[in-house]
Every structure is written in structure tokens, then in C-alpha cells.
Amino acid sequence: MNTHSAQTPLDPIQHQRRFFERFANRTLLVHDGFPTGWFEELLKQPGGGGHFRIDTRIAPGSPPTPVEWVVHGFVLPLDLPKPLLMRIDRDCLYLRHLQKNGCCAHPSEILWMLDDIRERYHARLQVGRGTFEPAMGMPLTENSIETPYGAF
């Protein structure tokens, strides 16, 4: 029996468990809107429609959903440029912003970024019991993409 009413927030361990039940081994795009035409181009890419998206302009509910709890409580305080690509593993969340050369990277570059996001990230959130511990990675100014054909 669920002892939580609609107005009683779940505890952090419950939020974290529910977050992983839904999003483990998936990707999330954290954004505050996309440039004109960018989202449409994303949908044309292989797997482009398979990324979950959360718009940070929308305030979290009361209580927040598990994804709102993670994004608003742990990701946004890192103050990374948006949009952000988040790879969700059970032990770590890997974050890489999508800004390149003063604008948003082309959606076709996302798969290249995902290939090495565990080594080349801007921030990592290590999973703890009911929390996430941040660690910074490569400099925010660095966002080149490593491919078998070289970096670009």
C-alpha cells in the first residue's frame, strides 16, 4: 500500500529509484528551447526521436516528478550551457553540453558524442544513496567531437 498522499513528496531514495526505473540506459536532452529547425532535424537522425526531453522553462510540480527532481535539483545547479545531452547509467549520469562554435551542435553529432560520453563529458553525477555527487570533466570551452576520421 502506498502511504504517500498526492501532496507528500517521496523521499530521495524513492525518487532516485523511480528515476532509474524509467530512464536507466537512456538519454535525456535537457533544454530551455531549441534553435529554429533544430528539433525537426533531430527527428530526421537515426534514433533522434528516441531521446527523452525535458524543458527546464517548465517549473517542477509539487512534488516534483523523479526526472524533475534530478534535473532541477542536481543538473541545473551545475550551470552548464544548454541544451545538454545526458547519458543515464545506473552508477553515473554523464552530461555534455551541445554548444559548439557559438551555436548548438548539429543533431547528427549527438551519436558521435554518445560514443565517448563516458570519457569525454563536461560533468558527471556519481550515484549515491538518494543523491548524486558532481565531478567536472573537460573544460566547458572544449566540445570537439572525436570520430574515426579525426576531431571536428
PDB file of N, CA, C and O in Angstrom, residues 18-77:
ATOM      1  N   ARG A  18      12.739   5.507  -8.728  1.00  0.00           N
ATOM      2  CA  ARG A  18      11.752   5.706  -9.795  1.00  0.00           C
ATOM      3  C   ARG A  18      12.401   6.337 -11.035  1.00  0.00           C
ATOM      4  O   ARG A  18      12.040   6.012 -12.163  1.00  0.00           O
ATOM      5  N   PHE A  19      13.354   7.239 -10.826  1.00  0.00           N
ATOM      6  CA  PHE A  19      14.071   7.841 -11.947  1.00  0.00           C
ATOM      7  C   PHE A  19      14.767   6.751 -12.766  1.00  0.00           C
ATOM      8  O   PHE A  19      14.646   6.695 -13.985  1.00  0.00           O
ATOM      9  N   PHE A  20      15.486   5.861 -12.095  1.00  0.00           N
ATOM     10  CA  PHE A  20      16.218   4.807 -12.805  1.00  0.00           C
ATOM     11  C   PHE A  20      15.281   3.772 -13.418  1.00  0.00           C
ATOM     12  O   PHE A  20      15.593   3.219 -14.470  1.00  0.00           O
ATOM     13  N   GLU A  21      14.145   3.513 -12.791  1.00  0.00           N
ATOM     14  CA  GLU A  21      13.178   2.593 -13.390  1.00  0.00           C
ATOM     15  C   GLU A  21      12.748   3.084 -14.769  1.00  0.00           C
ATOM     16  O   GLU A  21      12.524   2.288 -15.673  1.00  0.00           O
ATOM     17  N   ARG A  22      12.633   4.373 -14.922  1.00  0.00           N
ATOM     18  CA  ARG A  22      12.153   4.945 -16.184  1.00  0.00           C
ATOM     19  C   ARG A  22      13.271   5.284 -17.167  1.00  0.00           C
ATOM     20  O   ARG A  22      13.104   5.129 -18.372  1.00  0.00           O
ATOM     21  N   PHE A  23      14.419   5.756 -16.676  1.00  0.00           N
ATOM     22  CA  PHE A  23      15.413   6.346 -17.564  1.00  0.00           C
ATOM     23  C   PHE A  23      16.756   5.619 -17.644  1.00  0.00           C
ATOM     24  O   PHE A  23      17.612   6.023 -18.423  1.00  0.00           O
ATOM     25  N   ALA A  24      16.984   4.572 -16.869  1.00  0.00           N
ATOM     26  CA  ALA A  24      18.272   3.871 -16.917  1.00  0.00           C
ATOM     27  C   ALA A  24      18.583   3.407 -18.335  1.00  0.00           C
ATOM     28  O   ALA A  24      17.704   2.923 -19.053  1.00  0.00           O
ATOM     29  N   ASN A  25      19.831   3.598 -18.735  1.00  0.00           N
ATOM     30  CA  ASN A  25      20.337   3.195 -20.051  1.00  0.00           C
ATOM     31  C   ASN A  25      19.676   3.954 -21.206  1.00  0.00           C
ATOM     32  O   ASN A  25      19.580   3.441 -22.314  1.00  0.00           O
ATOM     33  N   ARG A  26      19.263   5.162 -20.924  1.00  0.00           N
ATOM     34  CA  ARG A  26      18.633   6.015 -21.936  1.00  0.00           C
ATOM     35  C   ARG A  26      19.359   7.352 -21.993  1.00  0.00           C
ATOM     36  O   ARG A  26      20.270   7.613 -21.219  1.00  0.00           O
ATOM     37  N   THR A  27      18.910   8.194 -22.915  1.00  0.00           N
ATOM     38  CA  THR A  27      19.459   9.545 -22.998  1.00  0.00           C
ATOM     39  C   THR A  27      18.338  10.554 -22.799  1.00  0.00           C
ATOM     40  O   THR A  27      17.175  10.297 -23.129  1.00  0.00           O
ATOM     41  N   LEU A  28      18.737  11.688 -22.271  1.00  0.00           N
ATOM     42  CA  LEU A  28      17.818  12.775 -21.984  1.00  0.00           C
ATOM     43  C   LEU A  28      18.430  14.056 -22.529  1.00  0.00           C
ATOM     44  O   LEU A  28      19.631  14.297 -22.346  1.00  0.00           O
ATOM     45  N   LEU A  29      17.637  14.844 -23.216  1.00  0.00           N
ATOM     46  CA  LEU A  29      18.065  16.173 -23.649  1.00  0.00           C
ATOM     47  C   LEU A  29      17.448  17.176 -22.689  1.00  0.00           C
ATOM     48  O   LEU A  29      16.219  17.258 -22.565  1.00  0.00           O
ATOM     49  N   VAL A  30      18.291  17.903 -21.980  1.00  0.00           N
ATOM     50  CA  VAL A  30      17.867  18.930 -21.039  1.00  0.00           C
ATOM     51  C   VAL A  30      18.008  20.249 -21.775  1.00  0.00           C
ATOM     52  O   VAL A  30      19.100  20.602 -22.215  1.00  0.00           O
ATOM     53  N   HIS A  31      16.901  20.990 -21.903  1.00  0.00           N
ATOM     54  CA  HIS A  31      16.944  22.195 -22.733  1.00  0.00           C
ATOM     55  C   HIS A  31      16.026  23.283 -22.189  1.00  0.00           C
ATOM     56  O   HIS A  31      15.205  23.045 -21.311  1.00  0.00           O
ATOM     57  N   ASP A  32      16.216  24.467 -22.748  1.00  0.00           N
ATOM     58  CA  ASP A  32      15.301  25.585 -22.474  1.00  0.00           C
ATOM     59  C   ASP A  32      14.826  26.144 -23.819  1.00  0.00           C
ATOM     60  O   ASP A  32      14.781  27.343 -24.027  1.00  0.00           O
ATOM     61  N   GLY A  33      14.491  25.228 -24.709  1.00  0.00           N
ATOM     62  CA  GLY A  33      14.090  25.554 -26.071  1.00  0.00           C
ATOM     63  C   GLY A  33      15.227  25.205 -27.023  1.00  0.00           C
ATOM     64  O   GLY A  33      16.375  25.109 -26.611  1.00  0.00           O
ATOM     65  N   PHE A  34      14.883  24.987 -28.281  1.00  0.00           N
ATOM     66  CA  PHE A  34      15.872  24.651 -29.296  1.00  0.00           C
ATOM     67  C   PHE A  34      15.868  25.725 -30.373  1.00  0.00           C
ATOM     68  O   PHE A  34      14.846  26.369 -30.603  1.00  0.00           O
ATOM     69  N   PRO A  35      16.996  25.900 -31.064  1.00  0.00           N
ATOM     70  CA  PRO A  35      17.008  26.834 -32.197  1.00  0.00           C
ATOM     71  C   PRO A  35      15.979  26.400 -33.258  1.00  0.00           C
ATOM     72  O   PRO A  35      15.659  25.216 -33.372  1.00  0.00           O
ATOM     73  N   THR A  36      15.503  27.341 -34.012  1.00  0.00           N
ATOM     74  CA  THR A  36      14.522  27.070 -35.066  1.00  0.00           C
ATOM     75  C   THR A  36      15.028  25.958 -35.992  1.00  0.00           C
ATOM     76  O   THR A  36      16.160  26.014 -36.468  1.00  0.00           O
ATOM     77  N   GLY A  37      14.198  24.959 -36.193  1.00  0.00           N
ATOM     78  CA  GLY A  37      14.522  23.857 -37.092  1.00  0.00           C
ATOM     79  C   GLY A  37      15.370  22.754 -36.491  1.00  0.00           C
ATOM     80  O   GLY A  37      15.498  21.678 -37.072  1.00  0.00           O
ATOM     81  N   TRP A  38      15.954  22.981 -35.320  1.00  0.00           N
ATOM     82  CA  TRP A  38      16.869  22.003 -34.723  1.00  0.00           C
ATOM     83  C   TRP A  38      16.144  20.718 -34.345  1.00  0.00           C
ATOM     84  O   TRP A  38      16.607  19.614 -34.644  1.00  0.00           O
ATOM     85  N   PHE A  39      15.011  20.849 -33.685  1.00  0.00           N
ATOM     86  CA  PHE A  39      14.266  19.666 -33.245  1.00  0.00           C
ATOM     87  C   PHE A  39      13.788  18.851 -34.441  1.00  0.00           C
ATOM     88  O   PHE A  39      13.864  17.618 -34.431  1.00  0.00           O
ATOM     89  N   GLU A  40      13.317  19.513 -35.472  1.00  0.00           N
ATOM     90  CA  GLU A  40      12.882  18.814 -36.676  1.00  0.00           C
ATOM     91  C   GLU A  40      14.046  18.034 -37.290  1.00  0.00           C
ATOM     92  O   GLU A  40      13.883  16.911 -37.765  1.00  0.00           O
ATOM     93  N   GLU A  41      15.231  18.632 -37.281  1.00  0.00           N
ATOM     94  CA  GLU A  41      16.423  17.955 -37.801  1.00  0.00           C
ATOM     95  C   GLU A  41      16.798  16.766 -36.907  1.00  0.00           C
ATOM     96  O   GLU A  41      17.219  15.719 -37.402  1.00  0.00           O
ATOM     97  N   LEU A  42      16.632  16.912 -35.604  1.00  0.00           N
ATOM     98  CA  LEU A  42      16.898  15.812 -34.675  1.00  0.00           C
ATOM     99  C   LEU A  42      16.043  14.594 -35.029  1.00  0.00           C
ATOM    100  O   LEU A  42      16.535  13.459 -35.041  1.00  0.00           O
ATOM    101  N   LEU A  43      14.783  14.821 -35.332  1.00  0.00           N
ATOM    102  CA  LEU A  43      13.872  13.716 -35.637  1.00  0.00           C
ATOM    103  C   LEU A  43      14.242  12.997 -36.925  1.00  0.00           C
ATOM    104  O   LEU A  43      13.867  11.834 -37.114  1.00  0.00           O
ATOM    105  N   LYS A  44      15.012  13.635 -37.794  1.00  0.00           N
ATOM    106  CA  LYS A  44      15.454  13.009 -39.041  1.00  0.00           C
ATOM    107  C   LYS A  44      16.655  12.086 -38.828  1.00  0.00           C
ATOM    108  O   LYS A  44      16.993  11.290 -39.689  1.00  0.00           O
ATOM    109  N   GLN A  45      17.315  12.213 -37.676  1.00  0.00           N
ATOM    110  CA  GLN A  45      18.531  11.447 -37.409  1.00  0.00           C
ATOM    111  C   GLN A  45      18.196  10.036 -36.949  1.00  0.00           C
ATOM    112  O   GLN A  45      17.161   9.815 -36.323  1.00  0.00           O
ATOM    113  N   PRO A  46      19.076   9.062 -37.202  1.00  0.00           N
ATOM    114  CA  PRO A  46      18.845   7.708 -36.688  1.00  0.00           C
ATOM    115  C   PRO A  46      18.712   7.741 -35.164  1.00  0.00           C
ATOM    116  O   PRO A  46      19.587   8.251 -34.469  1.00  0.00           O
ATOM    117  N   GLY A  47      17.607   7.278 -34.659  1.00  0.00           N
ATOM    118  CA  GLY A  47      17.372   7.265 -33.218  1.00  0.00           C
ATOM    119  C   GLY A  47      17.038   8.619 -32.633  1.00  0.00           C
ATOM    120  O   GLY A  47      16.863   8.739 -31.422  1.00  0.00           O
ATOM    121  N   GLY A  48      16.932   9.646 -33.453  1.00  0.00           N
ATOM    122  CA  GLY A  48      16.719  11.009 -32.962  1.00  0.00           C
ATOM    123  C   GLY A  48      15.447  11.211 -32.170  1.00  0.00           C
ATOM    124  O   GLY A  48      15.393  12.021 -31.254  1.00  0.00           O
ATOM    125  N   GLY A  49      14.416  10.467 -32.499  1.00  0.00           N
ATOM    126  CA  GLY A  49      13.169  10.579 -31.758  1.00  0.00           C
ATOM    127  C   GLY A  49      13.184   9.800 -30.463  1.00  0.00           C
ATOM    128  O   GLY A  49      12.250   9.899 -29.675  1.00  0.00           O
ATOM    129  N   GLY A  50      14.244   9.036 -30.223  1.00  0.00           N
ATOM    130  CA  GLY A  50      14.318   8.193 -29.033  1.00  0.00           C
ATOM    131  C   GLY A  50      14.892   8.860 -27.800  1.00  0.00           C
ATOM    132  O   GLY A  50      14.940   8.249 -26.743  1.00  0.00           O
ATOM    133  N   HIS A  51      15.326  10.103 -27.922  1.00  0.00           N
ATOM    134  CA  HIS A  51      15.862  10.815 -26.765  1.00  0.00           C
ATOM    135  C   HIS A  51      14.707  11.428 -25.986  1.00  0.00           C
ATOM    136  O   HIS A  51      13.845  12.096 -26.551  1.00  0.00           O
ATOM    137  N   PHE A  52      14.689  11.203 -24.687  1.00  0.00           N
ATOM    138  CA  PHE A  52      13.721  11.892 -23.850  1.00  0.00           C
ATOM    139  C   PHE A  52      14.140  13.357 -23.764  1.00  0.00           C
ATOM    140  O   PHE A  52      15.320  13.672 -23.881  1.00  0.00           O
ATOM    141  N   ARG A  53      13.183  14.233 -23.556  1.00  0.00           N
ATOM    142  CA  ARG A  53      13.472  15.661 -23.482  1.00  0.00           C
ATOM    143  C   ARG A  53      12.769  16.260 -22.272  1.00  0.00           C
ATOM    144  O   ARG A  53      11.635  15.901 -21.971  1.00  0.00           O
ATOM    145  N   ILE A  54      13.461  17.193 -21.608  1.00  0.00           N
ATOM    146  CA  ILE A  54      12.835  17.938 -20.521  1.00  0.00           C
ATOM    147  C   ILE A  54      13.157  19.411 -20.720  1.00  0.00           C
ATOM    148  O   ILE A  54      14.318  19.796 -20.863  1.00  0.00           O
ATOM    149  N   ASP A  55      12.120  20.213 -20.757  1.00  0.00           N
ATOM    150  CA  ASP A  55      12.229  21.655 -20.946  1.00  0.00           C
ATOM    151  C   ASP A  55      12.311  22.306 -19.571  1.00  0.00           C
ATOM    152  O   ASP A  55      11.350  22.263 -18.797  1.00  0.00           O
ATOM    153  N   THR A  56      13.448  22.897 -19.266  1.00  0.00           N
ATOM    154  CA  THR A  56      13.672  23.470 -17.937  1.00  0.00           C
ATOM    155  C   THR A  56      12.921  24.781 -17.722  1.00  0.00           C
ATOM    156  O   THR A  56      12.926  25.306 -16.612  1.00  0.00           O
ATOM    157  N   ARG A  57      12.268  25.303 -18.760  1.00  0.00           N
ATOM    158  CA  ARG A  57      11.446  26.508 -18.574  1.00  0.00           C
ATOM    159  C   ARG A  57      10.166  26.182 -17.829  1.00  0.00           C
ATOM    160  O   ARG A  57       9.508  27.071 -17.288  1.00  0.00           O
ATOM    161  N   ILE A  58       9.810  24.903 -17.794  1.00  0.00           N
ATOM    162  CA  ILE A  58       8.610  24.465 -17.094  1.00  0.00           C
ATOM    163  C   ILE A  58       8.988  24.143 -15.653  1.00  0.00           C
ATOM    164  O   ILE A  58       9.856  23.304 -15.399  1.00  0.00           O
ATOM    165  N   ALA A  59       8.352  24.823 -14.721  1.00  0.00           N
ATOM    166  CA  ALA A  59       8.658  24.628 -13.292  1.00  0.00           C
ATOM    167  C   ALA A  59       8.268  23.212 -12.866  1.00  0.00           C
ATOM    168  O   ALA A  59       7.288  22.653 -13.367  1.00  0.00           O
ATOM    169  N   PRO A  60       9.039  22.632 -11.956  1.00  0.00           N
ATOM    170  CA  PRO A  60       8.695  21.293 -11.474  1.00  0.00           C
ATOM    171  C   PRO A  60       7.372  21.308 -10.715  1.00  0.00           C
ATOM    172  O   PRO A  60       6.969  22.330 -10.157  1.00  0.00           O
ATOM    173  N   GLY A  61       6.715  20.167 -10.714  1.00  0.00           N
ATOM    174  CA  GLY A  61       5.462  20.029  -9.978  1.00  0.00           C
ATOM    175  C   GLY A  61       5.705  19.969  -8.482  1.00  0.00           C
ATOM    176  O   GLY A  61       6.837  20.007  -8.007  1.00  0.00           O
ATOM    177  N   SER A  62       4.630  19.863  -7.746  1.00  0.00           N
ATOM    178  CA  SER A  62       4.725  19.766  -6.292  1.00  0.00           C
ATOM    179  C   SER A  62       3.924  18.540  -5.849  1.00  0.00           C
ATOM    180  O   SER A  62       2.686  18.604  -5.829  1.00  0.00           O
ATOM    181  N   PRO A  63       4.574  17.454  -5.556  1.00  0.00           N
ATOM    182  CA  PRO A  63       6.014  17.238  -5.556  1.00  0.00           C
ATOM    183  C   PRO A  63       6.547  17.077  -6.984  1.00  0.00           C
ATOM    184  O   PRO A  63       5.794  16.757  -7.901  1.00  0.00           O
ATOM    185  N   PRO A  64       7.844  17.261  -7.147  1.00  0.00           N
ATOM    186  CA  PRO A  64       8.413  17.080  -8.481  1.00  0.00           C
ATOM    187  C   PRO A  64       8.391  15.608  -8.882  1.00  0.00           C
ATOM    188  O   PRO A  64       8.455  14.719  -8.038  1.00  0.00           O
ATOM    189  N   THR A  65       8.318  15.383 -10.189  1.00  0.00           N
ATOM    190  CA  THR A  65       8.472  14.018 -10.683  1.00  0.00           C
ATOM    191  C   THR A  65       9.930  13.615 -10.468  1.00  0.00           C
ATOM    192  O   THR A  65      10.792  14.482 -10.251  1.00  0.00           O
ATOM    193  N   PRO A  66      10.239  12.342 -10.537  1.00  0.00           N
ATOM    194  CA  PRO A  66      11.640  11.936 -10.365  1.00  0.00           C
ATOM    195  C   PRO A  66      12.591  12.624 -11.341  1.00  0.00           C
ATOM    196  O   PRO A  66      13.676  13.045 -10.955  1.00  0.00           O
ATOM    197  N   VAL A  67      12.215  12.768 -12.607  1.00  0.00           N
ATOM    198  CA  VAL A  67      13.112  13.424 -13.565  1.00  0.00           C
ATOM    199  C   VAL A  67      13.241  14.911 -13.236  1.00  0.00           C
ATOM    200  O   VAL A  67      14.332  15.479 -13.357  1.00  0.00           O
ATOM    201  N   GLU A  68      12.170  15.551 -12.812  1.00  0.00           N
ATOM    202  CA  GLU A  68      12.260  16.958 -12.390  1.00  0.00           C
ATOM    203  C   GLU A  68      13.169  17.085 -11.176  1.00  0.00           C
ATOM    204  O   GLU A  68      13.974  18.016 -11.092  1.00  0.00           O
ATOM    205  N   TRP A  69      13.075  16.150 -10.251  1.00  0.00           N
ATOM    206  CA  TRP A  69      13.907  16.159  -9.049  1.00  0.00           C
ATOM    207  C   TRP A  69      15.385  16.079  -9.423  1.00  0.00           C
ATOM    208  O   TRP A  69      16.207  16.832  -8.904  1.00  0.00           O
ATOM    209  N   VAL A  70      15.735  15.198 -10.371  1.00  0.00           N
ATOM    210  CA  VAL A  70      17.130  15.061 -10.797  1.00  0.00           C
ATOM    211  C   VAL A  70      17.584  16.309 -11.543  1.00  0.00           C
ATOM    212  O   VAL A  70      18.623  16.892 -11.227  1.00  0.00           O
ATOM    213  N   VAL A  71      16.824  16.726 -12.541  1.00  0.00           N
ATOM    214  CA  VAL A  71      17.255  17.844 -13.390  1.00  0.00           C
ATOM    215  C   VAL A  71      17.316  19.149 -12.608  1.00  0.00           C
ATOM    216  O   VAL A  71      18.327  19.860 -12.649  1.00  0.00           O
ATOM    217  N   HIS A  72      16.255  19.489 -11.890  1.00  0.00           N
ATOM    218  CA  HIS A  72      16.231  20.767 -11.176  1.00  0.00           C
ATOM    219  C   HIS A  72      17.087  20.751  -9.914  1.00  0.00           C
ATOM    220  O   HIS A  72      17.625  21.785  -9.517  1.00  0.00           O
ATOM    221  N   GLY A  73      17.236  19.586  -9.295  1.00  0.00           N
ATOM    222  CA  GLY A  73      17.983  19.509  -8.047  1.00  0.00           C
ATOM    223  C   GLY A  73      19.469  19.248  -8.191  1.00  0.00           C
ATOM    224  O   GLY A  73      20.261  19.665  -7.340  1.00  0.00           O
ATOM    225  N   PHE A  74      19.878  18.584  -9.285  1.00  0.00           N
ATOM    226  CA  PHE A  74      21.271  18.183  -9.411  1.00  0.00           C
ATOM    227  C   PHE A  74      21.943  18.650 -10.702  1.00  0.00           C
ATOM    228  O   PHE A  74      23.135  18.935 -10.703  1.00  0.00           O
ATOM    229  N   VAL A  75      21.198  18.706 -11.792  1.00  0.00           N
ATOM    230  CA  VAL A  75      21.794  19.080 -13.083  1.00  0.00           C
ATOM    231  C   VAL A  75      21.871  20.600 -13.239  1.00  0.00           C
ATOM    232  O   VAL A  75      22.944  21.144 -13.526  1.00  0.00           O
ATOM    233  N   LEU A  76      20.764  21.291 -13.075  1.00  0.00           N
ATOM    234  CA  LEU A  76      20.761  22.750 -13.279  1.00  0.00           C
ATOM    235  C   LEU A  76      21.721  23.498 -12.360  1.00  0.00           C
ATOM    236  O   LEU A  76      22.338  24.469 -12.798  1.00  0.00           O
ATOM    237  N   PRO A  77      21.900  23.085 -11.099  1.00  0.00           N
ATOM    238  CA  PRO A  77      22.881  23.790 -10.255  1.00  0.00           C
ATOM    239  C   PRO A  77      24.311  23.751 -10.792  1.00  0.00           C
ATOM    240  O   PRO A  77      25.142  24.560 -10.388  1.00  0.00           O
TER     241      PRO A  77
END
